[in-house]
Short mmCIF file of C-alpha atoms in Angstrom, two decimals:
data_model
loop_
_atom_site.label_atom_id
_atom_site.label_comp_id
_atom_site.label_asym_id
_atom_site.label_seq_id
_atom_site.Cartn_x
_atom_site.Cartn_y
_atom_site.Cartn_z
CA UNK A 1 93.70 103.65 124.91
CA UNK A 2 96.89 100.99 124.27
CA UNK A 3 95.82 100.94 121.08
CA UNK A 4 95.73 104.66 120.47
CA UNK A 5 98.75 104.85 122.45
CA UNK A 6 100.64 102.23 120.09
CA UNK A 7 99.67 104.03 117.32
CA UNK A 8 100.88 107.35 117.77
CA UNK A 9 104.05 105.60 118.69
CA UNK A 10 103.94 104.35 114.53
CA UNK A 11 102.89 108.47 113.93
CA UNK A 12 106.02 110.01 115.57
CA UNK A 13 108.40 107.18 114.13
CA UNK A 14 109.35 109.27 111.12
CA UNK A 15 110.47 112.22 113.54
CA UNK A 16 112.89 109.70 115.53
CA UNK A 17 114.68 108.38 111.71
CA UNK A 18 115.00 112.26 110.48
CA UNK A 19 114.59 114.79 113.53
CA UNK A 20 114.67 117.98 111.25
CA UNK A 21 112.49 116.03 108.45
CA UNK A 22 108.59 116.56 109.28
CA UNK A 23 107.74 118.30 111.87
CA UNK A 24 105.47 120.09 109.96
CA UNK A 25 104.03 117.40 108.55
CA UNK A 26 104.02 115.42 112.24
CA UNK A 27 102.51 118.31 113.37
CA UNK A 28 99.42 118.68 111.44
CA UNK A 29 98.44 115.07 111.99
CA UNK A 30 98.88 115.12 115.56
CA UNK A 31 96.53 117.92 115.27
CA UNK A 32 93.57 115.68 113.87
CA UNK A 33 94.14 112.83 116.56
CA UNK A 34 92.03 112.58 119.85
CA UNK A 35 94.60 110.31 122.14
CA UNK A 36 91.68 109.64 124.41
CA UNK A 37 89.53 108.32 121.58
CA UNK A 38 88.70 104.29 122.18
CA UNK A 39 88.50 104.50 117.82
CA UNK A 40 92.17 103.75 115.89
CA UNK A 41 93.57 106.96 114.83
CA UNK A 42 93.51 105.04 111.14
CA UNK A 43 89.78 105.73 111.17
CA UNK A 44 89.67 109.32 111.34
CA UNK A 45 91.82 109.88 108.89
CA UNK A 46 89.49 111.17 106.16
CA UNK A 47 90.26 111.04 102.48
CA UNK A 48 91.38 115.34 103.01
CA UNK A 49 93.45 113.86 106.03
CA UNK A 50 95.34 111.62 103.85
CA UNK A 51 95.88 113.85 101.14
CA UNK A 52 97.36 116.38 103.42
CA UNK A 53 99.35 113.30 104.91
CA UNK A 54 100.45 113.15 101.38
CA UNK A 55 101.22 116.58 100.45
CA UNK A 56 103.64 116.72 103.75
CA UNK A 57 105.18 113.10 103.05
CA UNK A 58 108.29 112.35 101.74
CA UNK A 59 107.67 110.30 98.24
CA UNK A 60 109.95 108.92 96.44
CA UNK A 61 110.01 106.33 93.36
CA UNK A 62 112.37 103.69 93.04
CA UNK A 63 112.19 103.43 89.27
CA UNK A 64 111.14 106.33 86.56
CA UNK A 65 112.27 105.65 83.11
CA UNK A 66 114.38 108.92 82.53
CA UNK A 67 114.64 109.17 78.57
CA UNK A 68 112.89 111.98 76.22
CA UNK A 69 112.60 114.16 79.73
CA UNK A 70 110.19 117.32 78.68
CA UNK A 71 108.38 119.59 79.76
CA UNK A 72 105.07 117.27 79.72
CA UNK A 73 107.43 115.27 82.09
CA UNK A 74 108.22 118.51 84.56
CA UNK A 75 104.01 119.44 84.69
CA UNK A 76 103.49 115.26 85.52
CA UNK A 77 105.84 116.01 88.10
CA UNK A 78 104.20 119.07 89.81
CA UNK A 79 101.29 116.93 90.04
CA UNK A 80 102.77 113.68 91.35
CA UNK A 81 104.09 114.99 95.09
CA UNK A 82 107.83 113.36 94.52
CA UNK A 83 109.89 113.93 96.85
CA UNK A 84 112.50 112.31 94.59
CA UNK A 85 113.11 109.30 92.02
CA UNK A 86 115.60 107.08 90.93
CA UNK A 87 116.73 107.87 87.36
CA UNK A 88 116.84 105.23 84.63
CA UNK A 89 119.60 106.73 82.45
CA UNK A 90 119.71 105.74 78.79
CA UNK A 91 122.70 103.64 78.16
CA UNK A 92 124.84 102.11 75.80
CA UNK A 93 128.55 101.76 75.33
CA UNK A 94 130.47 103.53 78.31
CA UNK A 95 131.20 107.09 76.31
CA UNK A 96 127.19 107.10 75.57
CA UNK A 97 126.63 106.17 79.22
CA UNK A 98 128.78 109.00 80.32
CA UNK A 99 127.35 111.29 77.85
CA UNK A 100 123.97 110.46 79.26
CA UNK A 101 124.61 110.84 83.08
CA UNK A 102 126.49 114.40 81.96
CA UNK A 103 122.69 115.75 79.91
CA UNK A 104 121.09 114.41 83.46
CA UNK A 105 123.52 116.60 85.73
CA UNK A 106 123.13 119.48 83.34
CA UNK A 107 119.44 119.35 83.46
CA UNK A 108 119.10 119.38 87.28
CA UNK A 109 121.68 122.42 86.73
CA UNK A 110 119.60 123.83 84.52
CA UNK A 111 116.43 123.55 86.70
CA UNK A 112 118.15 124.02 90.00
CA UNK A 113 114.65 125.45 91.13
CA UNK A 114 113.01 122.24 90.82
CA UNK A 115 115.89 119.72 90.81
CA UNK A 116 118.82 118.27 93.21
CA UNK A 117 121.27 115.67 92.17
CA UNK A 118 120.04 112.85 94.62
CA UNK A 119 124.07 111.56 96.22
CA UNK A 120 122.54 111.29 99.91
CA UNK A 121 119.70 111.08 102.10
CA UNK A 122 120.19 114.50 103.45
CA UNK A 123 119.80 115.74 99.26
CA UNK A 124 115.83 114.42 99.55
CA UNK A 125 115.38 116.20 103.37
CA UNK A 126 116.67 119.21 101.19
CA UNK A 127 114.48 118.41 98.60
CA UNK A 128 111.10 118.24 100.64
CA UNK A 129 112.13 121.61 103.01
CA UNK A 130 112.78 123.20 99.06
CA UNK A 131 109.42 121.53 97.55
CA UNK A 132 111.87 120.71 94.69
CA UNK A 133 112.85 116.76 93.39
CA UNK A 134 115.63 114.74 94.34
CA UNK A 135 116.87 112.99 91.28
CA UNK A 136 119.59 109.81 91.92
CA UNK A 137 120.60 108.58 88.36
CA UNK A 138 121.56 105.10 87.82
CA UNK A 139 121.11 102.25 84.44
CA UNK A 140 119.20 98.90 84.39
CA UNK A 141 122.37 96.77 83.71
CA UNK A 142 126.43 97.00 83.55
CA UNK A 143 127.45 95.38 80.86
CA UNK A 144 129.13 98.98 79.87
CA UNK A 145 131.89 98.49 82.45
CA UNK A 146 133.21 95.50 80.51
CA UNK A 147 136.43 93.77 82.22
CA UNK A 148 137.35 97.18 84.13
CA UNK A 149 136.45 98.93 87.61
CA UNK A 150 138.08 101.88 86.52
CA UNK A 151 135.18 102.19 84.07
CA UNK A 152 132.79 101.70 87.58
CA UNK A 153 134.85 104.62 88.88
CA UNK A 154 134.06 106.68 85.72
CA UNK A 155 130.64 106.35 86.40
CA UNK A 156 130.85 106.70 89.36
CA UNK A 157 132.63 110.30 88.77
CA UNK A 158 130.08 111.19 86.26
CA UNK A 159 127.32 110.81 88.82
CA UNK A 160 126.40 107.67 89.10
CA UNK A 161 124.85 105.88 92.13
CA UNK A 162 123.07 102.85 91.96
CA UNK A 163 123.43 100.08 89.58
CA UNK A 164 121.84 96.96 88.72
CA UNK A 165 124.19 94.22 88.25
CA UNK A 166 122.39 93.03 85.03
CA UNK A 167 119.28 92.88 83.01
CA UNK A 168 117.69 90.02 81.69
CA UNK A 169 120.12 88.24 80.03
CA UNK A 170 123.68 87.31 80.73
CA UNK A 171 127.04 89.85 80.96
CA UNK A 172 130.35 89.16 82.55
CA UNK A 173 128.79 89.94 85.80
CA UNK A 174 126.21 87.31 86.24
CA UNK A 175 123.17 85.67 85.19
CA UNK A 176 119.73 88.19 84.38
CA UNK A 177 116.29 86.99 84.95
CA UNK A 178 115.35 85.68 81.66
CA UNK A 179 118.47 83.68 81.18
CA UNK A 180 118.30 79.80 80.25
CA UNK A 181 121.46 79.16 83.12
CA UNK A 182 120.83 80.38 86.54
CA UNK A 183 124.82 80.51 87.50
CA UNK A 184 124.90 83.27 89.93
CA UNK A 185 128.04 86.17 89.93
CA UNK A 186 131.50 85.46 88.37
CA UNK A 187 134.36 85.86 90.18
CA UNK A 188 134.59 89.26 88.31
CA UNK A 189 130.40 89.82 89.73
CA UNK A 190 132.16 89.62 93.16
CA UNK A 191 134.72 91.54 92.38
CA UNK A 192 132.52 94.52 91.15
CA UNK A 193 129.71 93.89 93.88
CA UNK A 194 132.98 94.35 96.37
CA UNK A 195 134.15 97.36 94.31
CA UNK A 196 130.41 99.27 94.75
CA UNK A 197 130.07 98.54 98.04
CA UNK A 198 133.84 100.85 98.62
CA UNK A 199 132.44 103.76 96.05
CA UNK A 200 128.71 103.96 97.66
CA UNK A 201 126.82 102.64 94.64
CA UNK A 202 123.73 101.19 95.29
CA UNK A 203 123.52 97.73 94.07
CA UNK A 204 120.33 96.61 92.37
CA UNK A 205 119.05 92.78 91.50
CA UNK A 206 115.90 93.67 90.06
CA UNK A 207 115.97 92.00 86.94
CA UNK A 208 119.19 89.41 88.35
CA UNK A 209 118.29 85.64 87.78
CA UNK A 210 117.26 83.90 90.86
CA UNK A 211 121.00 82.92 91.96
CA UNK A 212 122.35 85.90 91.02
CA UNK A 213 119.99 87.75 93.71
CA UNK A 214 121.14 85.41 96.31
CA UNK A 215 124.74 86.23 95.97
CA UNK A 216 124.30 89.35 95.18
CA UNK A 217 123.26 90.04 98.55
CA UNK A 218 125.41 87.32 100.10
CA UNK A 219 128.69 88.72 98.90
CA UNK A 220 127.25 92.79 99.23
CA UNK A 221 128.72 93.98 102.80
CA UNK A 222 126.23 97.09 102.37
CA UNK A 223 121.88 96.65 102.13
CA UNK A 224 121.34 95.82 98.68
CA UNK A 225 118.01 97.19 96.74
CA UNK A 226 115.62 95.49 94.61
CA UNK A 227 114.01 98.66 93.03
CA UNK A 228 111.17 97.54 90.86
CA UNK A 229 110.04 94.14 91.46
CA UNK A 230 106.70 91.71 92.81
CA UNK A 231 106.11 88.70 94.50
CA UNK A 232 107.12 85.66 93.27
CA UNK A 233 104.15 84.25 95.82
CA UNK A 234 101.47 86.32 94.19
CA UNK A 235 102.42 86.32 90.28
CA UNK A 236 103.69 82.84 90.17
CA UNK A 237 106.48 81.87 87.79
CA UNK A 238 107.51 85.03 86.13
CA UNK A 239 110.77 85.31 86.07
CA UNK A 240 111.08 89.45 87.48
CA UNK A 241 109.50 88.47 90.93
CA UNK A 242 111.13 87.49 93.63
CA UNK A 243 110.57 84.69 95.98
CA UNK A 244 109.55 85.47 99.96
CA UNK A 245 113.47 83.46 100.36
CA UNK A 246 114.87 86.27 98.26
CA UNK A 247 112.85 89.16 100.13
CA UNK A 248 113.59 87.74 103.66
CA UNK A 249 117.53 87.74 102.07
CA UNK A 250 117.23 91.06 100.86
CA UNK A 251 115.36 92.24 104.18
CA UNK A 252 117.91 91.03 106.60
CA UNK A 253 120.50 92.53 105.30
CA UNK A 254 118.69 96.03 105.30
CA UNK A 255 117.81 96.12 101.42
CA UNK A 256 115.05 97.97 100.26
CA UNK A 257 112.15 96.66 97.53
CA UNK A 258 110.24 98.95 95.75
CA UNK A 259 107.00 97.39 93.88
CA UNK A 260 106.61 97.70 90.52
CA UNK A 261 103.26 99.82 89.07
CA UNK A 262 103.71 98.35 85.88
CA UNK A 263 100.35 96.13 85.91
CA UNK A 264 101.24 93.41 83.46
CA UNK A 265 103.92 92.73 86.06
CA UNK A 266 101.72 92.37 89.12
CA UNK A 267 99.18 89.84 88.23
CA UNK A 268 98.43 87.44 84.78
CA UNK A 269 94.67 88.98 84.48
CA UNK A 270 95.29 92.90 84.11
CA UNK A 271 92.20 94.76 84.46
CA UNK A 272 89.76 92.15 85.42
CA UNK A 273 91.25 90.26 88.52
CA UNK A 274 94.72 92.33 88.50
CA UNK A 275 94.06 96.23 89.83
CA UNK A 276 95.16 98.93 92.53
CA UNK A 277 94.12 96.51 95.11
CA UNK A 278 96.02 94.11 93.46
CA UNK A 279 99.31 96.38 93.71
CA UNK A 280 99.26 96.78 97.66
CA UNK A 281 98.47 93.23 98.08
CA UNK A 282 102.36 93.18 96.75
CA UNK A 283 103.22 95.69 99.25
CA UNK A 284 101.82 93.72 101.85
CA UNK A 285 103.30 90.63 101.03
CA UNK A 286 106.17 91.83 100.89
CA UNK A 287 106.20 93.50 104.23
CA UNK A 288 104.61 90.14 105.73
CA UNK A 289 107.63 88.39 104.58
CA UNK A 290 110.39 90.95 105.16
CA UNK A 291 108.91 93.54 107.28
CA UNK A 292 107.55 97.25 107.21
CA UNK A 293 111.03 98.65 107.00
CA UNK A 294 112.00 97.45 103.70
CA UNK A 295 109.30 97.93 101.57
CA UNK A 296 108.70 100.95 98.99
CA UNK A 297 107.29 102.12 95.90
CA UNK A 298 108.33 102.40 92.28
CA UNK A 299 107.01 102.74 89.18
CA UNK A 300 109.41 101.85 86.15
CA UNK A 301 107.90 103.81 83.30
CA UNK A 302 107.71 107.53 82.59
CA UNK A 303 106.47 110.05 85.46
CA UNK A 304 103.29 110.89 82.86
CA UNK A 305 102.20 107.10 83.05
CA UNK A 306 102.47 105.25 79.70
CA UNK A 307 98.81 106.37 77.84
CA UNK A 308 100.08 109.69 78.62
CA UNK A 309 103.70 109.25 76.55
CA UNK A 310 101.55 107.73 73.63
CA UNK A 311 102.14 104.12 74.29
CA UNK A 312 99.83 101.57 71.71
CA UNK A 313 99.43 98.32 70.73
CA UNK A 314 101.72 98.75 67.79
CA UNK A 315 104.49 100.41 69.42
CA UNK A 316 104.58 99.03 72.99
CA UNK A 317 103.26 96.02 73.17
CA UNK A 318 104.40 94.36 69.42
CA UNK A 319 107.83 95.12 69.87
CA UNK A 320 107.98 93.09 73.39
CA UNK A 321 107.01 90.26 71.73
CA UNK A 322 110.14 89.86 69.98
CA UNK A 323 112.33 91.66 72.94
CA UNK A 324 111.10 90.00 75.88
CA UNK A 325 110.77 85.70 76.47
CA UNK A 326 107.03 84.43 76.36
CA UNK A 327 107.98 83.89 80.24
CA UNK A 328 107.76 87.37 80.52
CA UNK A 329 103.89 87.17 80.16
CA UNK A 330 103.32 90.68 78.63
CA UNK A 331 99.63 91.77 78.57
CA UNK A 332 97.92 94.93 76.43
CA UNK A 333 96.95 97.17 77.61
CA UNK A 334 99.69 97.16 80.39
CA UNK A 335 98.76 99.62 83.07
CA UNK A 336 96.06 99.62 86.22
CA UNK A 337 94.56 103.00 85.47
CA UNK A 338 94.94 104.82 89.27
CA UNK A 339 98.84 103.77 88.84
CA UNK A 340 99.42 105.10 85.53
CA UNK A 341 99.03 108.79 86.31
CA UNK A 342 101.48 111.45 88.30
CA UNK A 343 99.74 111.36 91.38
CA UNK A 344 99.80 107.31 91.31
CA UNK A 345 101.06 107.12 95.16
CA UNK A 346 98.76 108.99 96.81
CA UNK A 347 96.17 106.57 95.26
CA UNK A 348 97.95 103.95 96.93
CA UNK A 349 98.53 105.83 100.17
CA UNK A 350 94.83 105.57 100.46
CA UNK A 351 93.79 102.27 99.57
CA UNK A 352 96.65 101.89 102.47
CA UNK A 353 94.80 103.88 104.83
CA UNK A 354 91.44 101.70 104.04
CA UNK A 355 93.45 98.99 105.07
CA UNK A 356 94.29 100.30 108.43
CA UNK A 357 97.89 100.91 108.02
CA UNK A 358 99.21 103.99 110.79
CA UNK A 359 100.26 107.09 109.10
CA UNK A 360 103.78 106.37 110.79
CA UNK A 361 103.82 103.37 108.12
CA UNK A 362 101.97 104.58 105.07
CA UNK A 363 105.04 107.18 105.50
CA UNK A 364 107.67 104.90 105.76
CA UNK A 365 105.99 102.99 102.85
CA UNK A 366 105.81 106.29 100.49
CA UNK A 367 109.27 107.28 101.11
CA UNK A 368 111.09 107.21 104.36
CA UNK A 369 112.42 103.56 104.05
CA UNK A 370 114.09 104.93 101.13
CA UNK A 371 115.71 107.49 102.89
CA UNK A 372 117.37 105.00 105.80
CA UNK A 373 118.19 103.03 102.95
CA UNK A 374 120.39 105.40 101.16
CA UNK A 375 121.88 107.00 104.81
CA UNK A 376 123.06 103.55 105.05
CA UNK A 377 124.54 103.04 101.23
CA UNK A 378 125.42 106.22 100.04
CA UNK A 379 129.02 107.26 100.98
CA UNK A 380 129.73 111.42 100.66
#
């Protein structure tokens, strides 16, 4: 009965983060659960159970890869349940990125019946009572900013919210993942880190080099996210993951990570030893380390899944040979096969439930730790 009792504390959990959020969705799984059962409420969640627990979830994807949007990429999301997703806007030089942001915010204009421009966590509540997407648009590195934060404060006006501080290699910011120096920020990082954190934009280390994640999160006075990364502990020495130091960082400070479904990332033998189950053992590292709170989802390539956008050998996996460091351990073909499809989360959401995880945290896992996240980064 304690048992029972503890887990239907983990079931109404969502309610108590976002009163008006689910109590439809609360509601019909408090309808399938016998309180005076001696069995865990887990177990009688049967595979329609979770799919319904799905369906009435908030979802949402730390990382799609935004460019060549269609209409292949609207029907991919009909199928995938998104609540919303964090944009990957083309860049380029700071016109182009502005350019790019202003096609984004015209196309959520444009398709105001499926879209919102994510700027707040109240957008994705919106979003789910709507059963339309919450879209927050942001770019993989900042070296379009150059010397000035009044080119931050462009973006910012053009619709930009989250940022990562760089990509792999070096800008005036600080050191990126793949970089031979691990220096950490500049006095200039710290200046725009400061500078984010007073405009609401999300900060993002995902691909930062090792000491540029730690002071990235040491000198951010807001949470800080890592939006599409692994463990360092379970794909050893690639230089994406992070380390359980740099999660526990990360976590203490109220950062979100969202793991990465790209399978080369998540494990060095793709498709034998490296699968789905592979891709929530990250999840639950991660939570081990820094706790159920702070852990999330993401996907970081197109909402079809990459067989569906016509990725090959030739033109996906040659070309990284050249663009990314040997360290980066690419692998063809790339994907785990239940992750590389719309509906990739719910896949996950069960192999969750299998595990015994409470629907209070599969939900939090899906999308609700997202959503305390952004209440407590996004500014109006």
């Amino acid at each position: 009965m304690e048992k029972n009792r503890r887990n239907l504390v983990k079931i109404l959990s969502a309610g108590t983060l976002f009163p008006g959020l689910a109590a439809n969705a609360l509601t019909s799984i408090l309808e399938t659960v016998d309180v005076n059962s001696k069995a865990p409420i887990v177990s009688e969640l049967t595979k329609n159970k979770i799919e319904k627990l799905y369906k009435n979830a908030i979802v949402n994807d730390g990382l799609i890869i935004a460019r060549n949007w269609s209409e292949d990429s609207f029907k991919a999301l009909a199928e995938s349940g998104y609540t919303g997703f964090n944009a990957s806007v083309s860049s380029g030089d700071l016109t182009k990125c502005i350019e790019n942001l202003n096609n984004w915010k015209n196309r959520i204009k444009e398709n105001s019946d499926k879209l919102l421009l994510g700027t707040s966590a109240e957008v994705y509540i919106q979003a789910k009572k709507e059963g339309k997407t919450a879209v927050m648009l942001g770019f993989q590195n900042a070296s379009m900013i150059g010397k000035s934060l009044k080119n931050l404060d462009k973006l910012y006006d053009a619709g930009l919210r989250w940022m990562q501080l760089t990509y792999n290699s070096r800008n005036l910011i600080g050191d990126g993942s793949t970089e031979r120096t691990n220096c950490g920020l500049s006095d200039f990082g710290i200046q725009v880190v400061n500078h984010m954190n007073e405009r609401g934009i999300i900060i993002d280390l995902s691909h930062c080099g090792e000491q540029t994640t730690y002071e990235g999160i040491e000198f951010s006075s807001a949470p800080v996210s890592i939006n599409h990364s692994m463990c360092e502990a379970l794909h050893k020495n690639h230089p994406r993951a992070k380390t359980d130091g740099q999660i526990k960082a990360m976590a203490d400070k109220g950062g979100m990570m969202g793991i990465i479904s790209l399978g080369y990332m998540i494990g060095p033998k793709l498709g034998v030893e490296t699968t789905l189950e592979t891709y929530v053992d990250h999840i639950e590292h991660a939570i081990n380390v820094g706790g159920i709170d702070h852990v999330g989802v993401s996907s970081d390539f197109a909402i079809q899944g990459l067989q569906a956008t016509g990725s090959t050998y030739e033109n996906w996996f040659v070309p990284r040979l050249t663009r990314f460091k040997p360290s980066y351990k690419v692998q063809w073909p790339p994907w785990i096969p239940e992750l590389d499809k719309p509906d990739r989360f719910l896949q996950v959401a069960k192999v969750l439930d299998k595990r015994g995880y409470s629907t209070g945290d599969i939900e939090k896992i899906l999308g609700l730790n997202w959503l305390r996240f952004y209440k407590e980064t996004l500014k109006p």
